[in-house]
Amino acid sequence: MKKVFTFAAFVCSFFIACNSQNTDTVTTTENENVKTKKISKRDLTITPANSYNDIFLDSVSLADFLSKKTLPDSVTRRMRSFYNARNYQYAWFSSTGLAEQTIGFWNLHNYAIYSGDTSLKDKALQKKIDNLLEDTDMVVSTTDKAMLNTELLLTQHFIEYSLNKYEKGFVKRKELERFIPIKKENVMMLADSILTKKHKDNKYFDDVNQSYKKLREELKKYYQIAQNGGWQIISGDAKQFKKGTVSP
């Protein structure tokens, strides 16, 4: 993933001579262009047929949520970019309940609060997720406004967590958007992308997260086994195996 923004800092004398109105116009236009570049384009190739989750929200719902919140521009832009990248597919829920990644992130979220990051503390959201974790018969409807609000709050906290937890530059915006599965993809291709990806700025997740580093090392072992044909299939007609049984 590449995200390189280069700004020309050299100002020639004839630009200084321009009137302030023209200078303001150029600056405004440049700022608008930068903001546009920092928002991923909507990926219309994502459909219910190939999406990871089976329910979608609409852009109006996100706009309405953001209009009622007082969030930093960095969070607002990233939320728009996040849902554009997944064509407004739900990130944290499917129609049958919580997605697997929701539980993983919520554990990280709670640990961050336990470690002293009170900026992520939200008693109402905590209570809601705790109740959902106990609900084994949950069905998620796209018309359920409370569930939609929970979906968007989780994304807000996910982005705030990444901005607060890691040094600027370690977690790229486009990479963050793909931490949460978007499409049904070939597992070997995904593994290869994780193992071979390089950053030009020499900032790697391995450097800031030892758990990630160790998982990546183990992934490489399993990936090589799969590339070599996987494990040999164990054949046998025994109906039961007991401890101490010896057999080819």
mmCIF file of C-alpha atoms in Angstrom:
data_model
loop_
_atom_site.group_PDB
_atom_site.id
_atom_site.type_symbol
_atom_site.label_atom_id
_atom_site.label_comp_id
_atom_site.label_asym_id
_atom_site.label_seq_id
_atom_site.Cartn_x
_atom_site.Cartn_y
_atom_site.Cartn_z
ATOM 1 C CA MET A 1 0.000 0.000 0.000
ATOM 2 C CA LYS A 2 1.339 3.412 -0.879
ATOM 3 C CA LYS A 3 0.315 6.770 0.464
ATOM 4 C CA VAL A 4 2.796 9.416 -0.415
ATOM 5 C CA PHE A 5 1.888 13.054 -0.291
ATOM 6 C CA THR A 6 4.527 15.507 -1.505
ATOM 7 C CA PHE A 7 4.101 19.260 -1.121
ATOM 8 C CA ALA A 8 6.290 21.826 -2.871
ATOM 9 C CA ALA A 9 7.661 24.158 -0.178
ATOM 10 C CA PHE A 10 9.529 26.523 -2.505
ATOM 11 C CA VAL A 11 7.616 29.742 -3.292
ATOM 12 C CA CYS A 12 8.861 31.892 -6.180
ATOM 13 C CA SER A 13 8.875 35.667 -5.926
ATOM 14 C CA PHE A 14 6.078 36.195 -8.480
ATOM 15 C CA PHE A 15 3.675 34.159 -6.260
ATOM 16 C CA ILE A 16 4.416 36.528 -3.393
ATOM 17 C CA ALA A 17 3.416 39.393 -5.643
ATOM 18 C CA CYS A 18 -0.043 37.868 -6.248
ATOM 19 C CA ASN A 19 -2.959 39.431 -4.409
ATOM 20 C CA SER A 20 -4.265 37.772 -1.240
ATOM 21 C CA GLN A 21 -7.536 36.716 -2.862
ATOM 22 C CA ASN A 22 -5.761 34.558 -5.447
ATOM 23 C CA THR A 23 -3.469 33.100 -2.789
ATOM 24 C CA ASP A 24 -6.466 32.140 -0.632
ATOM 25 C CA THR A 25 -8.177 30.531 -3.628
ATOM 26 C CA VAL A 26 -5.142 28.384 -4.428
ATOM 27 C CA THR A 27 -4.681 27.372 -0.793
ATOM 28 C CA THR A 28 -8.350 26.425 -0.416
ATOM 29 C CA THR A 29 -8.261 24.375 -3.607
ATOM 30 C CA GLU A 30 -5.092 22.563 -2.505
ATOM 31 C CA ASN A 31 -6.592 21.783 0.911
ATOM 32 C CA GLU A 32 -9.743 20.396 -0.698
ATOM 33 C CA ASN A 33 -7.658 18.223 -3.028
ATOM 34 C CA VAL A 34 -5.638 16.853 -0.098
ATOM 35 C CA LYS A 35 -8.840 15.974 1.800
ATOM 36 C CA THR A 36 -10.231 14.244 -1.279
ATOM 37 C CA LYS A 37 -7.061 12.192 -1.710
ATOM 38 C CA LYS A 38 -7.313 11.018 1.898
ATOM 39 C CA ILE A 39 -10.720 9.418 1.301
ATOM 40 C CA SER A 40 -10.877 6.120 -0.574
ATOM 41 C CA LYS A 41 -13.162 5.949 -3.576
ATOM 42 C CA ARG A 42 -16.305 3.897 -3.191
ATOM 43 C CA ASP A 43 -15.609 0.326 -4.301
ATOM 44 C CA LEU A 44 -18.666 -0.618 -6.331
ATOM 45 C CA THR A 45 -17.184 -4.026 -7.189
ATOM 46 C CA ILE A 46 -18.215 -5.193 -3.716
ATOM 47 C CA THR A 47 -21.648 -6.813 -3.900
ATOM 48 C CA PRO A 48 -23.756 -9.139 -1.708
ATOM 49 C CA ALA A 49 -22.364 -11.983 -3.836
ATOM 50 C CA ASN A 50 -18.701 -11.412 -2.871
ATOM 51 C CA SER A 51 -18.919 -9.387 0.343
ATOM 52 C CA TYR A 52 -17.624 -10.791 3.619
ATOM 53 C CA ASN A 53 -20.774 -9.809 5.522
ATOM 54 C CA ASP A 54 -24.276 -10.004 4.072
ATOM 55 C CA ILE A 55 -25.821 -6.689 5.160
ATOM 56 C CA PHE A 56 -25.232 -3.121 3.990
ATOM 57 C CA LEU A 57 -25.997 0.396 5.209
ATOM 58 C CA ASP A 58 -26.392 3.504 3.054
ATOM 59 C CA SER A 59 -24.248 6.604 2.839
ATOM 60 C CA VAL A 60 -27.085 8.788 4.141
ATOM 61 C CA SER A 61 -27.048 6.893 7.453
ATOM 62 C CA LEU A 62 -23.336 7.584 7.875
ATOM 63 C CA ALA A 63 -23.759 11.252 6.947
ATOM 64 C CA ASP A 64 -26.574 11.578 9.492
ATOM 65 C CA PHE A 65 -24.447 9.921 12.198
ATOM 66 C CA LEU A 66 -21.494 12.244 11.524
ATOM 67 C CA SER A 67 -23.696 15.354 11.459
ATOM 68 C CA LYS A 68 -24.844 14.607 15.012
ATOM 69 C CA LYS A 69 -21.345 14.001 16.367
ATOM 70 C CA THR A 70 -18.544 16.429 17.114
ATOM 71 C CA LEU A 71 -15.572 14.481 15.840
ATOM 72 C CA PRO A 72 -12.112 15.583 14.635
ATOM 73 C CA ASP A 73 -11.812 15.893 10.851
ATOM 74 C CA SER A 74 -9.289 13.035 10.854
ATOM 75 C CA VAL A 75 -11.882 10.646 12.326
ATOM 76 C CA THR A 76 -14.725 11.907 10.116
ATOM 77 C CA ARG A 77 -12.672 11.506 6.927
ATOM 78 C CA ARG A 78 -11.456 8.060 7.921
ATOM 79 C CA MET A 79 -14.980 6.874 8.673
ATOM 80 C CA ARG A 80 -16.167 7.992 5.225
ATOM 81 C CA SER A 81 -13.107 6.391 3.658
ATOM 82 C CA PHE A 82 -13.608 3.184 5.678
ATOM 83 C CA TYR A 83 -17.149 2.637 4.401
ATOM 84 C CA ASN A 84 -16.343 3.747 0.857
ATOM 85 C CA ALA A 85 -13.650 1.053 0.732
ATOM 86 C CA ARG A 86 -16.212 -1.616 1.658
ATOM 87 C CA ASN A 87 -19.131 -0.148 -0.352
ATOM 88 C CA TYR A 88 -21.023 0.470 2.895
ATOM 89 C CA GLN A 89 -21.028 -3.168 3.917
ATOM 90 C CA TYR A 90 -21.419 -3.645 7.677
ATOM 91 C CA ALA A 91 -18.034 -4.228 9.320
ATOM 92 C CA TRP A 92 -18.979 -5.555 12.762
ATOM 93 C CA PHE A 93 -22.193 -7.483 12.164
ATOM 94 C CA SER A 94 -23.720 -9.947 9.753
ATOM 95 C CA SER A 95 -27.411 -10.802 9.666
ATOM 96 C CA THR A 96 -26.777 -13.592 12.183
ATOM 97 C CA GLY A 97 -24.954 -11.529 14.800
ATOM 98 C CA LEU A 98 -21.498 -10.313 15.785
ATOM 99 C CA ALA A 99 -18.699 -10.833 13.278
ATOM 100 C CA GLU A 100 -15.554 -12.609 14.447
ATOM 101 C CA GLN A 101 -13.429 -9.470 14.160
ATOM 102 C CA THR A 102 -15.804 -7.621 16.489
ATOM 103 C CA ILE A 103 -14.861 -9.809 19.430
ATOM 104 C CA GLY A 104 -11.161 -9.477 18.629
ATOM 105 C CA PHE A 105 -11.288 -5.692 18.446
ATOM 106 C CA TRP A 106 -13.483 -5.396 21.533
ATOM 107 C CA ASN A 107 -10.881 -7.293 23.571
ATOM 108 C CA LEU A 108 -8.185 -4.860 22.382
ATOM 109 C CA HIS A 109 -10.511 -1.931 23.058
ATOM 110 C CA ASN A 110 -11.168 -3.034 26.650
ATOM 111 C CA TYR A 111 -7.499 -3.698 27.288
ATOM 112 C CA ALA A 112 -6.652 -0.169 26.109
ATOM 113 C CA ILE A 113 -9.162 1.263 28.581
ATOM 114 C CA TYR A 114 -7.847 -1.004 31.352
ATOM 115 C CA SER A 115 -4.336 0.273 30.540
ATOM 116 C CA GLY A 116 -5.405 3.879 31.038
ATOM 117 C CA ASP A 117 -6.812 5.142 27.720
ATOM 118 C CA THR A 118 -10.002 6.711 29.069
ATOM 119 C CA SER A 119 -10.697 8.466 25.744
ATOM 120 C CA LEU A 120 -12.263 5.217 24.487
ATOM 121 C CA LYS A 121 -14.527 4.770 27.508
ATOM 122 C CA ASP A 122 -18.217 4.685 26.601
ATOM 123 C CA LYS A 123 -20.482 3.122 29.223
ATOM 124 C CA ALA A 124 -23.506 2.869 26.914
ATOM 125 C CA LEU A 125 -21.492 1.135 24.179
ATOM 126 C CA GLN A 126 -19.859 -1.153 26.739
ATOM 127 C CA LYS A 127 -23.256 -2.232 28.056
ATOM 128 C CA LYS A 128 -24.608 -2.746 24.533
ATOM 129 C CA ILE A 129 -21.700 -4.962 23.412
ATOM 130 C CA ASP A 130 -21.756 -6.938 26.666
ATOM 131 C CA ASN A 131 -25.443 -7.699 26.086
ATOM 132 C CA LEU A 132 -24.820 -8.667 22.454
ATOM 133 C CA LEU A 133 -22.015 -11.023 23.448
ATOM 134 C CA GLU A 134 -24.485 -12.910 25.622
ATOM 135 C CA ASP A 135 -27.205 -13.033 22.969
ATOM 136 C CA THR A 136 -26.816 -16.376 21.200
ATOM 137 C CA ASP A 137 -30.013 -15.964 19.147
ATOM 138 C CA MET A 138 -29.315 -12.502 17.766
ATOM 139 C CA VAL A 139 -30.660 -11.525 14.350
ATOM 140 C CA VAL A 140 -29.480 -8.214 12.853
ATOM 141 C CA SER A 141 -31.849 -6.181 10.703
ATOM 142 C CA THR A 142 -30.735 -3.224 8.588
ATOM 143 C CA THR A 143 -33.875 -1.377 9.744
ATOM 144 C CA ASP A 144 -32.764 -1.587 13.382
ATOM 145 C CA LYS A 145 -31.500 1.938 14.088
ATOM 146 C CA ALA A 146 -29.985 0.953 17.435
ATOM 147 C CA MET A 147 -27.892 -1.746 15.782
ATOM 148 C CA LEU A 148 -26.858 0.640 13.008
ATOM 149 C CA ASN A 149 -25.750 3.165 15.615
ATOM 150 C CA THR A 150 -23.707 0.448 17.364
ATOM 151 C CA GLU A 151 -22.068 -0.468 14.056
ATOM 152 C CA LEU A 152 -21.010 3.123 13.435
ATOM 153 C CA LEU A 153 -19.864 3.664 17.028
ATOM 154 C CA LEU A 154 -17.629 0.609 16.795
ATOM 155 C CA THR A 155 -16.059 1.998 13.616
ATOM 156 C CA GLN A 156 -15.528 5.356 15.315
ATOM 157 C CA HIS A 157 -13.795 3.649 18.245
ATOM 158 C CA PHE A 158 -11.771 1.437 15.900
ATOM 159 C CA ILE A 159 -10.389 4.491 14.114
ATOM 160 C CA GLU A 160 -9.800 6.425 17.334
ATOM 161 C CA TYR A 161 -8.003 3.399 18.778
ATOM 162 C CA SER A 162 -5.635 3.232 15.782
ATOM 163 C CA LEU A 163 -4.924 6.966 15.894
ATOM 164 C CA ASN A 164 -4.292 7.014 19.642
ATOM 165 C CA LYS A 165 -2.471 3.725 20.041
ATOM 166 C CA TYR A 166 0.136 3.836 17.283
ATOM 167 C CA GLU A 167 2.726 6.329 16.169
ATOM 168 C CA LYS A 168 1.738 8.251 13.057
ATOM 169 C CA GLY A 169 2.689 6.351 9.915
ATOM 170 C CA PHE A 170 2.702 2.822 11.313
ATOM 171 C CA VAL A 171 -0.921 2.128 10.453
ATOM 172 C CA LYS A 172 -1.728 3.424 6.976
ATOM 173 C CA ARG A 173 -5.307 4.497 6.274
ATOM 174 C CA LYS A 174 -5.831 2.079 3.393
ATOM 175 C CA GLU A 175 -4.326 -0.780 5.377
ATOM 176 C CA LEU A 176 -6.532 -0.011 8.356
ATOM 177 C CA GLU A 177 -9.588 -0.248 6.105
ATOM 178 C CA ARG A 178 -8.584 -3.777 5.173
ATOM 179 C CA PHE A 179 -7.914 -4.992 8.687
ATOM 180 C CA ILE A 180 -11.625 -5.761 8.773
ATOM 181 C CA PRO A 181 -12.459 -8.343 6.065
ATOM 182 C CA ILE A 182 -14.227 -6.894 3.024
ATOM 183 C CA LYS A 183 -14.401 -9.603 0.353
ATOM 184 C CA LYS A 184 -14.370 -13.370 0.311
ATOM 185 C CA GLU A 185 -10.815 -13.978 -0.869
ATOM 186 C CA ASN A 186 -8.386 -16.847 -1.339
ATOM 187 C CA VAL A 187 -6.686 -17.560 1.986
ATOM 188 C CA MET A 188 -3.296 -18.288 0.393
ATOM 189 C CA MET A 189 -3.370 -14.968 -1.458
ATOM 190 C CA LEU A 190 -4.163 -13.125 1.759
ATOM 191 C CA ALA A 191 -1.373 -14.910 3.615
ATOM 192 C CA ASP A 192 1.099 -14.108 0.840
ATOM 193 C CA SER A 193 0.164 -10.407 0.920
ATOM 194 C CA ILE A 194 0.820 -10.279 4.674
ATOM 195 C CA LEU A 195 4.173 -12.064 4.415
ATOM 196 C CA THR A 196 5.571 -10.191 1.414
ATOM 197 C CA LYS A 197 4.281 -6.660 2.010
ATOM 198 C CA LYS A 198 6.973 -4.016 2.414
ATOM 199 C CA HIS A 199 6.777 -0.386 3.462
ATOM 200 C CA LYS A 200 9.070 2.178 1.891
ATOM 201 C CA ASP A 201 9.193 4.169 5.127
ATOM 202 C CA ASN A 202 10.447 1.128 7.065
ATOM 203 C CA LYS A 203 7.530 1.268 9.497
ATOM 204 C CA TYR A 204 6.130 -2.162 10.191
ATOM 205 C CA PHE A 205 3.425 -3.507 12.470
ATOM 206 C CA ASP A 206 6.029 -5.955 13.798
ATOM 207 C CA ASP A 207 7.839 -3.021 15.399
ATOM 208 C CA VAL A 208 4.904 -1.910 17.514
ATOM 209 C CA ASN A 209 3.064 -5.146 18.224
ATOM 210 C CA GLN A 210 4.976 -8.209 19.429
ATOM 211 C CA SER A 211 1.860 -10.401 19.278
ATOM 212 C CA TYR A 212 1.423 -9.540 15.605
ATOM 213 C CA LYS A 213 5.108 -10.263 14.979
ATOM 214 C CA LYS A 214 4.896 -13.727 16.540
ATOM 215 C CA LEU A 215 1.673 -14.579 14.690
ATOM 216 C CA ARG A 216 3.295 -13.515 11.422
ATOM 217 C CA GLU A 217 6.266 -15.799 12.112
ATOM 218 C CA GLU A 218 3.928 -18.754 12.687
ATOM 219 C CA LEU A 219 1.876 -17.858 9.615
ATOM 220 C CA LYS A 220 5.022 -18.190 7.503
ATOM 221 C CA LYS A 221 5.525 -21.764 8.731
ATOM 222 C CA TYR A 222 1.966 -22.825 7.931
ATOM 223 C CA TYR A 223 2.076 -21.026 4.589
ATOM 224 C CA GLN A 224 5.184 -22.971 3.569
ATOM 225 C CA ILE A 225 3.559 -26.259 4.632
ATOM 226 C CA ALA A 226 0.493 -25.450 2.502
ATOM 227 C CA GLN A 227 2.689 -24.470 -0.473
ATOM 228 C CA ASN A 228 4.450 -27.839 -0.225
ATOM 229 C CA GLY A 229 1.160 -29.680 -0.483
ATOM 230 C CA GLY A 230 -0.013 -29.566 3.108
ATOM 231 C CA TRP A 231 0.056 -32.394 5.618
ATOM 232 C CA GLN A 232 -0.180 -35.970 4.468
ATOM 233 C CA ILE A 233 -3.711 -37.307 4.730
ATOM 234 C CA ILE A 234 -3.978 -39.884 7.500
ATOM 235 C CA SER A 235 -5.866 -42.918 6.265
ATOM 236 C CA GLY A 236 -7.254 -45.691 8.410
ATOM 237 C CA ASP A 237 -10.387 -47.641 9.065
ATOM 238 C CA ALA A 238 -10.242 -47.747 12.837
ATOM 239 C CA LYS A 239 -13.429 -46.450 14.437
ATOM 240 C CA GLN A 240 -11.663 -45.335 17.575
ATOM 241 C CA PHE A 241 -8.150 -44.238 18.476
ATOM 242 C CA LYS A 242 -6.823 -44.442 22.010
ATOM 243 C CA LYS A 243 -3.774 -42.951 23.655
ATOM 244 C CA GLY A 244 -0.760 -45.121 22.947
ATOM 245 C CA THR A 245 -2.064 -46.573 19.676
ATOM 246 C CA VAL A 246 0.732 -47.155 17.147
ATOM 247 C CA SER A 247 0.035 -47.287 13.424
ATOM 248 C CA PRO A 248 1.481 -45.980 10.131
#
